[in-house]
Short mmCIF file of N, CA and C in Angstrom, two decimals:
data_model
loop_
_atom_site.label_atom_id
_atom_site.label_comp_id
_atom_site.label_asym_id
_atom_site.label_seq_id
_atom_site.Cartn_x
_atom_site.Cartn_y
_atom_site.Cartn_z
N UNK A 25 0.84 -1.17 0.00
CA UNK A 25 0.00 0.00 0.00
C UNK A 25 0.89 1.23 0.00
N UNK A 26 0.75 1.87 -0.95
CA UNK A 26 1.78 3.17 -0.73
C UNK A 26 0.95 4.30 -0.49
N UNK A 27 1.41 5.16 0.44
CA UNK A 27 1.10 6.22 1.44
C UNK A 27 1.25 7.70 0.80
N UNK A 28 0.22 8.48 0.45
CA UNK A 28 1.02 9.87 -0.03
C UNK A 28 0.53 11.27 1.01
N UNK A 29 1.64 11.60 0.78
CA UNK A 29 1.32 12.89 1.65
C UNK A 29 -0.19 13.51 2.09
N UNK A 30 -0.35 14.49 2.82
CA UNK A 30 -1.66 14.91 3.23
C UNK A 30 -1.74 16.58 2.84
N UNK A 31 -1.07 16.93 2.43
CA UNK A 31 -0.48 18.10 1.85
C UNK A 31 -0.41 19.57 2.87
N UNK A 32 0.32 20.43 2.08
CA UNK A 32 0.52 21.66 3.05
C UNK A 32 -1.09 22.53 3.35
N UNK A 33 -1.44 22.66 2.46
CA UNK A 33 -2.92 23.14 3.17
C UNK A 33 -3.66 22.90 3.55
N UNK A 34 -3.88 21.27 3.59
CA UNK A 34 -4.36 21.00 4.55
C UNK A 34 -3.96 21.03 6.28
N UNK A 35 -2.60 20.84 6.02
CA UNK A 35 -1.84 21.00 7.32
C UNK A 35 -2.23 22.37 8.07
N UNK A 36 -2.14 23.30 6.82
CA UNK A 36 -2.46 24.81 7.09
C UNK A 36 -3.90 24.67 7.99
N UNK A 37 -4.75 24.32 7.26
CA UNK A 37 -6.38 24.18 7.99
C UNK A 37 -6.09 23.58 9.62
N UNK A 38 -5.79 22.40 9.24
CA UNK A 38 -5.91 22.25 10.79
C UNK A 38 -4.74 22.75 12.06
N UNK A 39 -3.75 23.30 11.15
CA UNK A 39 -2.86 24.27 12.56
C UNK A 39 -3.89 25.21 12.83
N UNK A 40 -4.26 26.30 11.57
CA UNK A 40 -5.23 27.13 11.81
C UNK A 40 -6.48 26.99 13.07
N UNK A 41 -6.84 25.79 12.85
CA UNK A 41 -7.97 25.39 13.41
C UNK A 41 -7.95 25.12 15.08
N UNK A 42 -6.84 24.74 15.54
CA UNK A 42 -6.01 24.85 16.52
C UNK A 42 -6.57 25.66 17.83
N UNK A 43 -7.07 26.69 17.00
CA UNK A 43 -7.88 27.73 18.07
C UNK A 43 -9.22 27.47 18.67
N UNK A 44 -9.83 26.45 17.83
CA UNK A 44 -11.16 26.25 17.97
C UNK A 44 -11.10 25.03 19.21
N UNK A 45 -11.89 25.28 19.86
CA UNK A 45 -11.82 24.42 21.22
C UNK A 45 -13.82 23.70 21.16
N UNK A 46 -13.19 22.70 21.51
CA UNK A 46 -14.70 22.15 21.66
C UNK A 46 -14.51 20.87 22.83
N UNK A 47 -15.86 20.61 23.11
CA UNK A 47 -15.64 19.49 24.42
C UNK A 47 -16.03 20.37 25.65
N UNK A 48 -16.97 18.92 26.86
CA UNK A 48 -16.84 20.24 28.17
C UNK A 48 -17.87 20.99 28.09
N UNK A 49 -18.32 21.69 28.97
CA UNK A 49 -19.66 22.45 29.39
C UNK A 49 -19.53 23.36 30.35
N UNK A 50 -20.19 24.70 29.92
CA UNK A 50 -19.97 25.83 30.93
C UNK A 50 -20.13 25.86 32.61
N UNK A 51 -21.23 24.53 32.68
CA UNK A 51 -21.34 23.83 33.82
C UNK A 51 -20.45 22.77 34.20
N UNK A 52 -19.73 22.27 33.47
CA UNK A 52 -19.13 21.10 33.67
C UNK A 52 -17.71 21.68 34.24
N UNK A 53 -17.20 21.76 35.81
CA UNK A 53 -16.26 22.27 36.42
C UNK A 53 -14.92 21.11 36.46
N UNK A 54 -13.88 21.62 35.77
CA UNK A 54 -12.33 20.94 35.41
C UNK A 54 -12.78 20.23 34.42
N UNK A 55 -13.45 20.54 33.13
CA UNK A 55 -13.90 20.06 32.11
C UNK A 55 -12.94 21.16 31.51
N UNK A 56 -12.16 20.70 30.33
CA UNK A 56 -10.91 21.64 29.78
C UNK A 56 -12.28 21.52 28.33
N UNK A 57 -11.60 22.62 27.32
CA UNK A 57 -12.39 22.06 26.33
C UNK A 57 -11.04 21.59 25.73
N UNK A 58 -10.94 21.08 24.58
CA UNK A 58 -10.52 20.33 23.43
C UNK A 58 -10.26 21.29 22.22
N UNK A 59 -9.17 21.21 22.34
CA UNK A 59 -8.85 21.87 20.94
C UNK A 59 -7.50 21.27 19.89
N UNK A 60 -7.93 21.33 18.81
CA UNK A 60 -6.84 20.19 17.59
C UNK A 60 -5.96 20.29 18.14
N UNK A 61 -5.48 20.69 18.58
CA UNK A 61 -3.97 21.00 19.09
C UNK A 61 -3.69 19.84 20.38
N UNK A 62 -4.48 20.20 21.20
CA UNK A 62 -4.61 19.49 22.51
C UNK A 62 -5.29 18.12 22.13
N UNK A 63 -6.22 17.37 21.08
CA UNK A 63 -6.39 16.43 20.45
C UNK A 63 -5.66 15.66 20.16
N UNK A 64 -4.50 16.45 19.23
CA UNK A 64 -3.66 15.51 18.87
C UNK A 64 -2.71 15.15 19.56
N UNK A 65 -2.44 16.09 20.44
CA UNK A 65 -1.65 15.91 21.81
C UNK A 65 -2.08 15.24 22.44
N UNK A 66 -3.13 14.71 22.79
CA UNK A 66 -3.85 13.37 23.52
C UNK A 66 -4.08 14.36 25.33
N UNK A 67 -3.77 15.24 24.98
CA UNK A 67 -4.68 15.78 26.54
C UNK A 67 -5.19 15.51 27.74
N UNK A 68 -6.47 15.26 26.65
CA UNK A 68 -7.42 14.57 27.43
C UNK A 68 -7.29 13.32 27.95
N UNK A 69 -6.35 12.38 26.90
CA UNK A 69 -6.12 10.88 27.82
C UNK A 69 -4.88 10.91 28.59
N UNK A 70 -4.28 12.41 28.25
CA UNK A 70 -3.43 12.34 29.45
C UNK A 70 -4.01 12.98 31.01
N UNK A 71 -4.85 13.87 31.20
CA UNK A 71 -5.40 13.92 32.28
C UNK A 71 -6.33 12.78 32.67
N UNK A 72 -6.68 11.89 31.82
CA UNK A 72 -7.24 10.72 32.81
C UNK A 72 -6.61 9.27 32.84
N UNK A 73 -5.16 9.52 32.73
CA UNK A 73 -4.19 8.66 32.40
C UNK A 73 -4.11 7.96 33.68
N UNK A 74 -4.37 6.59 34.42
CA UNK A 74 -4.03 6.75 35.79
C UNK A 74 -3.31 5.12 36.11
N UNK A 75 -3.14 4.54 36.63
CA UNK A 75 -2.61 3.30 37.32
C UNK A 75 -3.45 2.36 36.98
N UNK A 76 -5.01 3.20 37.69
CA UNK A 76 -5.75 1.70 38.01
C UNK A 76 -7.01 1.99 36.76
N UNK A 77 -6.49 3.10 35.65
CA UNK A 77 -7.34 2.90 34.44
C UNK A 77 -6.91 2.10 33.60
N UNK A 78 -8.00 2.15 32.49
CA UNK A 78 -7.68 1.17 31.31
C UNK A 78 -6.80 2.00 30.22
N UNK A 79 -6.13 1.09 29.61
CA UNK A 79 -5.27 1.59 28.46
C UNK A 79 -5.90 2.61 27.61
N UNK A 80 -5.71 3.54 27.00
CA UNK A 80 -6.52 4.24 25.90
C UNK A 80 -4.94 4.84 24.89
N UNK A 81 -6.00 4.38 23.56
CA UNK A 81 -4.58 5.21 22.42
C UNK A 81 -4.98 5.55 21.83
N UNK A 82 -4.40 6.99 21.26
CA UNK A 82 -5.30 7.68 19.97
C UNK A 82 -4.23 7.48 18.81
N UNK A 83 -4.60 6.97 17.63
CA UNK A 83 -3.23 7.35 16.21
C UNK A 83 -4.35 8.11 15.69
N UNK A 84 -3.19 8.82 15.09
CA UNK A 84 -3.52 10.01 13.43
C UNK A 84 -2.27 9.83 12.69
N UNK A 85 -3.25 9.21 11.59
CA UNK A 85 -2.37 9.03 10.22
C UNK A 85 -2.71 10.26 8.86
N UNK A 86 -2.07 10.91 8.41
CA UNK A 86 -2.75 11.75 7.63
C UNK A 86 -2.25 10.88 6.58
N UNK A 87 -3.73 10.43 5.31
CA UNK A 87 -3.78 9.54 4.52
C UNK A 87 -3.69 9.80 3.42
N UNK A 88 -4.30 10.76 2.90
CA UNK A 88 -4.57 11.45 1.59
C UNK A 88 -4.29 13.17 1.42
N UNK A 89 -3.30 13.49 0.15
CA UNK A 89 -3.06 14.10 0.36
C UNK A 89 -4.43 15.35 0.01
N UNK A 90 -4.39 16.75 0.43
CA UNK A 90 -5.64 17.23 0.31
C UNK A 90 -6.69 16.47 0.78
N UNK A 91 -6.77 15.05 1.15
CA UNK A 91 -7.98 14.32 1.06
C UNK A 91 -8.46 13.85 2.32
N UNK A 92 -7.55 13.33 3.55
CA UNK A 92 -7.98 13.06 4.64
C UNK A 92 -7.16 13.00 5.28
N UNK A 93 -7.75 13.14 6.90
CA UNK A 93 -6.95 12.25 8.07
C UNK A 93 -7.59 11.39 8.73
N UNK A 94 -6.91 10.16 9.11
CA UNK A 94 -7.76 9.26 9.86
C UNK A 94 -6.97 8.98 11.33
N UNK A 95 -7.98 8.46 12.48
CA UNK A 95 -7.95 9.21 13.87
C UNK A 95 -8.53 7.16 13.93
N UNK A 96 -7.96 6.96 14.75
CA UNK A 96 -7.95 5.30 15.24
C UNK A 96 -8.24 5.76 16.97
N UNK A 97 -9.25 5.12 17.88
CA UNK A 97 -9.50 6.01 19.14
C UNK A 97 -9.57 4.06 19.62
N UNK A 98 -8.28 3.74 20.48
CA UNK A 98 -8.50 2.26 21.30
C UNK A 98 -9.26 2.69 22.71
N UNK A 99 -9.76 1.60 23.11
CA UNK A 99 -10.42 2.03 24.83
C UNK A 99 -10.21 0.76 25.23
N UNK A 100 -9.30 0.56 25.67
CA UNK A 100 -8.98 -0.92 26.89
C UNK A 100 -10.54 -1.35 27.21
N UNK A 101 -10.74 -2.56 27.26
CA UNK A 101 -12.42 -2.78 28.38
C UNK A 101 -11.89 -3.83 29.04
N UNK A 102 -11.13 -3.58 30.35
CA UNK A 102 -10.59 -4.63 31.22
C UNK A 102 -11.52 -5.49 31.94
N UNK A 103 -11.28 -6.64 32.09
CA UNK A 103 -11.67 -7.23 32.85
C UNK A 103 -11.19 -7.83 34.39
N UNK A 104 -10.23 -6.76 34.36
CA UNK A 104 -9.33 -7.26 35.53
C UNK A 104 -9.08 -6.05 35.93
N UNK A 105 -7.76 -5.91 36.79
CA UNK A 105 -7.32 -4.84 37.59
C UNK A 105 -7.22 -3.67 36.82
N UNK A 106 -8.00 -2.44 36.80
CA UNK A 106 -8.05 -1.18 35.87
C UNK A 106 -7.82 -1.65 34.53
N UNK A 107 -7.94 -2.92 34.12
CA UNK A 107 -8.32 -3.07 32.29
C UNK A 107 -7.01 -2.74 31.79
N UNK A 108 -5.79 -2.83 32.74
CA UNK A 108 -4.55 -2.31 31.41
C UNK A 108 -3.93 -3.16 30.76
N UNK A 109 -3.10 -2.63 30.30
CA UNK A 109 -2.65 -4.08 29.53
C UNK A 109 -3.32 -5.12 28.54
N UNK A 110 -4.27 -4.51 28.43
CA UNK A 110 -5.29 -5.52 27.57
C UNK A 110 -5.48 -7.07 28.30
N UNK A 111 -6.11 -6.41 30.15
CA UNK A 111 -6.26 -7.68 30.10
C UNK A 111 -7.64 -8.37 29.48
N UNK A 112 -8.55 -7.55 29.01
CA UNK A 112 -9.94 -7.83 28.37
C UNK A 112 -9.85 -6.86 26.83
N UNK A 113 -10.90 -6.99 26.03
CA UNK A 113 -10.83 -6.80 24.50
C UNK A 113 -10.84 -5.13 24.83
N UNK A 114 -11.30 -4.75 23.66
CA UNK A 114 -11.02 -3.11 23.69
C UNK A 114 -12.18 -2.39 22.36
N UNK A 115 -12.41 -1.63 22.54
CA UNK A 115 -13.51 -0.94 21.37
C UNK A 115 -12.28 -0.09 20.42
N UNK A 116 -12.31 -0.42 18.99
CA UNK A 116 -11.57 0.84 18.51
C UNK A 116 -12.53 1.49 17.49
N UNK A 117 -12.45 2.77 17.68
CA UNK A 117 -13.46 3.82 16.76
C UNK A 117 -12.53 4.74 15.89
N UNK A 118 -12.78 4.21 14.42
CA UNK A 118 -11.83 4.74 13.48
C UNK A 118 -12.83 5.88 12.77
N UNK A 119 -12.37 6.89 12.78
CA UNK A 119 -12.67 8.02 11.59
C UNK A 119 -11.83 8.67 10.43
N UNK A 120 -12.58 8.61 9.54
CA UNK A 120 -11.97 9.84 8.59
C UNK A 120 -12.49 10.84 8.48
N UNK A 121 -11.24 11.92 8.33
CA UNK A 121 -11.83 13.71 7.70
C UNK A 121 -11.26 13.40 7.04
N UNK A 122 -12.15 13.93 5.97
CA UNK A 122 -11.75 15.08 4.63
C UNK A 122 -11.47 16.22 5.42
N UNK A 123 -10.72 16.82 4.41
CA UNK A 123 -9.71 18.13 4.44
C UNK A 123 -10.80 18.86 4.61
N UNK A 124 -11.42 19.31 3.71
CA UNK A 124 -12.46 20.25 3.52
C UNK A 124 -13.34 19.99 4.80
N UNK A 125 -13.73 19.13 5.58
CA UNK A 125 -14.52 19.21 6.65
C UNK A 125 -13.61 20.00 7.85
N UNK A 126 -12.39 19.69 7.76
CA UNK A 126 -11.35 20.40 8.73
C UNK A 126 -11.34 22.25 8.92
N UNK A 127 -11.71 22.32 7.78
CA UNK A 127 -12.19 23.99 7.49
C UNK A 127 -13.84 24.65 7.17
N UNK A 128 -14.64 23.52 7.29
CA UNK A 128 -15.76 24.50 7.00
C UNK A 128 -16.17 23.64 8.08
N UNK A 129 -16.36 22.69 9.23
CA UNK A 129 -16.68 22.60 10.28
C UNK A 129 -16.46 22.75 11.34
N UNK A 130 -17.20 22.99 12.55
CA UNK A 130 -16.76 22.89 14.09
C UNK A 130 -15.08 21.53 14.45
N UNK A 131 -14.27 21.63 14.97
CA UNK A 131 -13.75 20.07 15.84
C UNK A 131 -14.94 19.15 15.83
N UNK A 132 -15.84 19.22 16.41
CA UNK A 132 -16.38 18.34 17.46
C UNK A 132 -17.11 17.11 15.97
N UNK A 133 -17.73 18.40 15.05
CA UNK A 133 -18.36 17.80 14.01
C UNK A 133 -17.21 16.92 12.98
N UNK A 134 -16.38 17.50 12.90
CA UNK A 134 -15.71 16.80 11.94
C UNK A 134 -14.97 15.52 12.58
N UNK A 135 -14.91 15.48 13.61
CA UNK A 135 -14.33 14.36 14.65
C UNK A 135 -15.96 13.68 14.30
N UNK A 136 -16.97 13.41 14.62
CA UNK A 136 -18.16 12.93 14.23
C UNK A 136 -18.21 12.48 13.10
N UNK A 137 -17.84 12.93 11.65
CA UNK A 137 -17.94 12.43 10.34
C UNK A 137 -19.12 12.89 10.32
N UNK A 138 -19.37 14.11 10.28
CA UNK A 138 -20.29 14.87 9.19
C UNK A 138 -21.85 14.06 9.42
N UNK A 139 -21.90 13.52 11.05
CA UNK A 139 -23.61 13.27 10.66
C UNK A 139 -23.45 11.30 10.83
N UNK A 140 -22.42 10.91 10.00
CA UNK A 140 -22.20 9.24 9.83
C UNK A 140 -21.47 8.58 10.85
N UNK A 141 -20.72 9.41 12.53
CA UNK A 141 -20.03 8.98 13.17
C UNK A 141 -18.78 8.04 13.05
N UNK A 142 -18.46 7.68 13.93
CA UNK A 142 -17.13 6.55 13.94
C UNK A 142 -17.62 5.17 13.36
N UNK A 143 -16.33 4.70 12.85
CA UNK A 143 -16.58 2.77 13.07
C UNK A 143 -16.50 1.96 14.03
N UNK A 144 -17.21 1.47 14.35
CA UNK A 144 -16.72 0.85 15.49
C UNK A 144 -16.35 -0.88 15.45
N UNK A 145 -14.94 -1.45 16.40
CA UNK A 145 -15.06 -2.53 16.04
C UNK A 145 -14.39 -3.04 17.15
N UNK A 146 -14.73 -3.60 17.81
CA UNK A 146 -14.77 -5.00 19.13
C UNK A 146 -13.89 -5.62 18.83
N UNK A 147 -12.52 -5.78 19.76
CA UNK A 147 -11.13 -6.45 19.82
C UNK A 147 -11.58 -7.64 21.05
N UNK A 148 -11.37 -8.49 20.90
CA UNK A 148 -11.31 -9.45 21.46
C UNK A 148 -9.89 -9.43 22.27
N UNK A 149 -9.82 -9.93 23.80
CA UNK A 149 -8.42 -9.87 25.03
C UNK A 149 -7.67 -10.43 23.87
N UNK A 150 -7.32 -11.99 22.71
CA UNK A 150 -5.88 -11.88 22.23
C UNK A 150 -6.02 -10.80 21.12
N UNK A 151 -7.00 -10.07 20.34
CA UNK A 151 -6.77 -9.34 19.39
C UNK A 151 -6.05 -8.01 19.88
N UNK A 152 -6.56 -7.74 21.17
CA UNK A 152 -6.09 -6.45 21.62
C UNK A 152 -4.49 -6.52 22.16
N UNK A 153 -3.78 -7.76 23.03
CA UNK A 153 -2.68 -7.72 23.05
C UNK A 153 -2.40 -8.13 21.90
N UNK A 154 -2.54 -8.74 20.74
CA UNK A 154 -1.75 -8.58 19.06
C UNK A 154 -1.12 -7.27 18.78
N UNK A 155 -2.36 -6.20 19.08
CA UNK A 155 -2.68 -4.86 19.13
C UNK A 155 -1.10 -4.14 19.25
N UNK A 156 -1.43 -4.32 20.84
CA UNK A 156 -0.78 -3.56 22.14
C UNK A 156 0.96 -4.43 21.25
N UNK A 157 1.08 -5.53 21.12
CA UNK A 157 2.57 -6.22 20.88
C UNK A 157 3.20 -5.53 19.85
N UNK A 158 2.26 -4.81 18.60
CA UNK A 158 2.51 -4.47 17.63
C UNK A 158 2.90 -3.11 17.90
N UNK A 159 2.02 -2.24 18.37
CA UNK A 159 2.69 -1.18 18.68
C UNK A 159 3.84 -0.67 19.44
N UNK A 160 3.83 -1.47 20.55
CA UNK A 160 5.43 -1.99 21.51
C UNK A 160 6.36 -1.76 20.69
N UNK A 161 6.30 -3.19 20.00
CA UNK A 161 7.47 -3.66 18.65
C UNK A 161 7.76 -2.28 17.55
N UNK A 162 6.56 -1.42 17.41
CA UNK A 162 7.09 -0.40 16.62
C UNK A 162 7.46 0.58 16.97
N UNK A 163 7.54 0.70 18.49
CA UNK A 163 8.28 2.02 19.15
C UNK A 163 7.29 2.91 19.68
N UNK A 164 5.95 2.85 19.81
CA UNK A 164 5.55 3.23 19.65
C UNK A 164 4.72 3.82 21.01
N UNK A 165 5.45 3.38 22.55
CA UNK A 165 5.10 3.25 23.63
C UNK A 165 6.72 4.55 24.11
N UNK A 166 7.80 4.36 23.01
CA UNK A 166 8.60 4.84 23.49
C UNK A 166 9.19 6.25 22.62
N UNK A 167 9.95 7.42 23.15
CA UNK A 167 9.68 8.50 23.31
C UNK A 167 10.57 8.87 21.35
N UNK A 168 10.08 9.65 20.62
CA UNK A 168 10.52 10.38 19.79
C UNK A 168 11.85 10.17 19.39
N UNK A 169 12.64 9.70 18.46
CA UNK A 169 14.13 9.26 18.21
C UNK A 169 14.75 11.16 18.57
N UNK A 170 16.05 10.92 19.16
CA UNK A 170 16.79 12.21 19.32
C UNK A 170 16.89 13.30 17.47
N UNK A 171 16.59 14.15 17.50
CA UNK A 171 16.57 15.10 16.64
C UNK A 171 15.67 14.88 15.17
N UNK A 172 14.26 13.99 16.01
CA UNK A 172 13.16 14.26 14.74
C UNK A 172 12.54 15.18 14.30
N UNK A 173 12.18 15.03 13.12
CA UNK A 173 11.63 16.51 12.22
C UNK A 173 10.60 15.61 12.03
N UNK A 174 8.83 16.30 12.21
CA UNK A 174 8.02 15.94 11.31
C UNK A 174 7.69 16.88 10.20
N UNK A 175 7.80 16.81 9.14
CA UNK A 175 7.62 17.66 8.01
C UNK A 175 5.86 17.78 7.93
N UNK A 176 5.35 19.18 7.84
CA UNK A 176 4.30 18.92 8.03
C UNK A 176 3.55 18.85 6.35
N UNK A 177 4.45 18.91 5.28
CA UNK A 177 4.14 18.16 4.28
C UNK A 177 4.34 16.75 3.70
N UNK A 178 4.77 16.10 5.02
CA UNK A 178 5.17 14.59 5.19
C UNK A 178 3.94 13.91 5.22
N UNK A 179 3.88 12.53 5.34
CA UNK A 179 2.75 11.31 5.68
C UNK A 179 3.47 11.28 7.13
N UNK A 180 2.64 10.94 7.93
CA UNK A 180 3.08 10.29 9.27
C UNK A 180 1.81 9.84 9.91
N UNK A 181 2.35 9.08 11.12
CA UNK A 181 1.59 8.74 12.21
C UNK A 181 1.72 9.50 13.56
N UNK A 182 1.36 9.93 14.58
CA UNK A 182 0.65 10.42 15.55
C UNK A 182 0.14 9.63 16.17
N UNK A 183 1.09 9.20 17.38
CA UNK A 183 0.60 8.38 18.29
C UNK A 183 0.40 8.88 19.67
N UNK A 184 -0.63 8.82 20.84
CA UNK A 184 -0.55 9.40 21.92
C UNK A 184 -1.75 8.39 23.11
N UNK A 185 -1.58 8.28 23.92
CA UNK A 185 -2.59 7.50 25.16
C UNK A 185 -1.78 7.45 26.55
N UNK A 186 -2.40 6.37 27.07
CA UNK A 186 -1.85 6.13 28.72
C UNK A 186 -2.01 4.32 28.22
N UNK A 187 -1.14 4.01 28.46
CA UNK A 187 -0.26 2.86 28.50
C UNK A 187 -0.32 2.37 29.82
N UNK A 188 -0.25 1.32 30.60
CA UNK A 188 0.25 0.30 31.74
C UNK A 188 0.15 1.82 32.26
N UNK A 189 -0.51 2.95 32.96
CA UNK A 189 -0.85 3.53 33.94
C UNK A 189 0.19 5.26 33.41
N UNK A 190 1.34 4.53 32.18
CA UNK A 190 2.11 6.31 31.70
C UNK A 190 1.41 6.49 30.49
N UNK A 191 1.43 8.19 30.24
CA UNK A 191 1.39 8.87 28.88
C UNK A 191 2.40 8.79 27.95
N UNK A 192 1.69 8.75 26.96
CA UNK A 192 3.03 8.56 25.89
C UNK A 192 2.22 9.06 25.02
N UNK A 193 3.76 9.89 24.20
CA UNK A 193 3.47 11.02 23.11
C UNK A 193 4.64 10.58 21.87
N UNK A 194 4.14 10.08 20.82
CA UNK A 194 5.45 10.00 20.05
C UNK A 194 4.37 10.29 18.59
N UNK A 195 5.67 10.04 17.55
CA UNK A 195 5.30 10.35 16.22
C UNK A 195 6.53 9.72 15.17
N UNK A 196 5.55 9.64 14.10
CA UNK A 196 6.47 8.43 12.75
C UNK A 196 6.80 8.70 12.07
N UNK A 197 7.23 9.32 10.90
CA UNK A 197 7.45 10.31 9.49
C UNK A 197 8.32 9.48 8.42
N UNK A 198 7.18 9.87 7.59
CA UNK A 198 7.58 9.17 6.33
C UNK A 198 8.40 9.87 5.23
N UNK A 199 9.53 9.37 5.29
CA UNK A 199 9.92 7.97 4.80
C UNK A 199 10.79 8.09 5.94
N UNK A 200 11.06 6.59 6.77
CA UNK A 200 11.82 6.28 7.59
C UNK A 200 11.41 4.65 7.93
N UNK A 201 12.28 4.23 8.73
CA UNK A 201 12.35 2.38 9.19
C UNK A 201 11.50 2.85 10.16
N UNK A 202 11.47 3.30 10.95
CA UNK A 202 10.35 3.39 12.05
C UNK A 202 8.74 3.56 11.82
N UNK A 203 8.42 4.04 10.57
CA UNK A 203 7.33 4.70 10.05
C UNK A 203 7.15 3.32 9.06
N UNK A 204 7.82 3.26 8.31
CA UNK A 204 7.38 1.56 7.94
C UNK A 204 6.95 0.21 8.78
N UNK A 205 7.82 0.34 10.23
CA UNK A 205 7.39 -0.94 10.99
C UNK A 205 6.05 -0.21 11.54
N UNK A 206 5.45 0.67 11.88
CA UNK A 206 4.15 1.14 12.60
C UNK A 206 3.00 1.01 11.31
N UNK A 207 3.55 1.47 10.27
CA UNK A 207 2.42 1.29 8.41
C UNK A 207 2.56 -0.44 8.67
N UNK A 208 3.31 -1.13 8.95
CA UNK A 208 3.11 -2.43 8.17
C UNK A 208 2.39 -3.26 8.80
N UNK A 209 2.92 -2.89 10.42
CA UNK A 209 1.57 -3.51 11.88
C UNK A 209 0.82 -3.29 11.78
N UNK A 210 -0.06 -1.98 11.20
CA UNK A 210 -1.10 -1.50 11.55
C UNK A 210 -2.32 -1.99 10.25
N UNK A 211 -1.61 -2.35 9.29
CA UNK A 211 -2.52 -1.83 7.88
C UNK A 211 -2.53 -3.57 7.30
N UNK A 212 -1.87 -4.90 8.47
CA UNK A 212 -1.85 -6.18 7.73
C UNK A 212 -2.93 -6.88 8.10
#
């Protein structure tokens, strides 16, 4: 499967977009809102990142160039001590944006898919450690290689969650060996 860029204006749209905060309620007290920025930064699963929670991981792959990004959302569903580790299956809810939804909609909507929501699809306890082994194996638990560049007219991945009870923030860029072993786990 070969991968092409997501291009510069689109990149443009959603730095731009950056400002727009959504999530949270004027009533809802230590409710942060959400904004692309803090999204892709995983934020939010880093403030509820804890010991005795369940695993959660967000990827963003930008897929197409001008054409999309897609947002992979895991949720541990433990059946054991805080669910980490995959000791029970896990829900993953995959979306795509189009570019163009990134600029003529709200966050909240275009994270929604325009009306058609997420996919959703039920990991079974060994599908989810397959999961969890694969991403391990691609680095992907561990921190940014010393002096990476993501080009923001590059393809990459965007990885971020709470792991075995830590946050972790890393990222893949294409073309590289690291960005191939995370494309080849993820997409077989």
């Amino acid at each position: 499967m070969r991968l092409i860029s997501f291009g510069p204006a689109a990149m443009a749209v959603l730095l731009l977009s950056g400002c727009a905060s959504f999530g949270g309620s004027a009533g809802d007290v230590g409710a942060g809102k959400l904004t692309w920025f803090s999204y892709v930064n995983g934020e939010d699963l880093r403030a509820q990142c804890s010991a005795d929670g369940p695993d959660r991981y967000r990827l963003i792959h930008n897929a197409k160039p001008l054409g999309q990004l897609r947002t992979y959302e895991v949720h541990g569903q433990g059946d054991g001590e805080g669910g980490q580790g995959g000791s029970g299956g896990a829900v993953v809810e995959a979306r795509e944006i189009a570019a163009a939804d990134l600029s003529r909609q709200h966050p909240e909507d275009a994270l929604e898919g325009g009306g058609s929501g997420p996919s959703r699809l039920i990991l079974s306890a060994e599908q989810f450690q397959w999961l969890i082994r694969g991403l391990s194996d691609s680095g992907v638990f561990d921190a940014p290689l010393d002096g990476f560049h993501l080009r923001s007219d590059g393809v990459f991945w965007l990885a971020s969650g709470c792991h075995d009870g830590a946050y972790f923030l890393t990222a893949f860029s294409n073309p590289s060996e690291r960005f191939e072993s995370i494309g080849g786990r993820l997409t077989r």
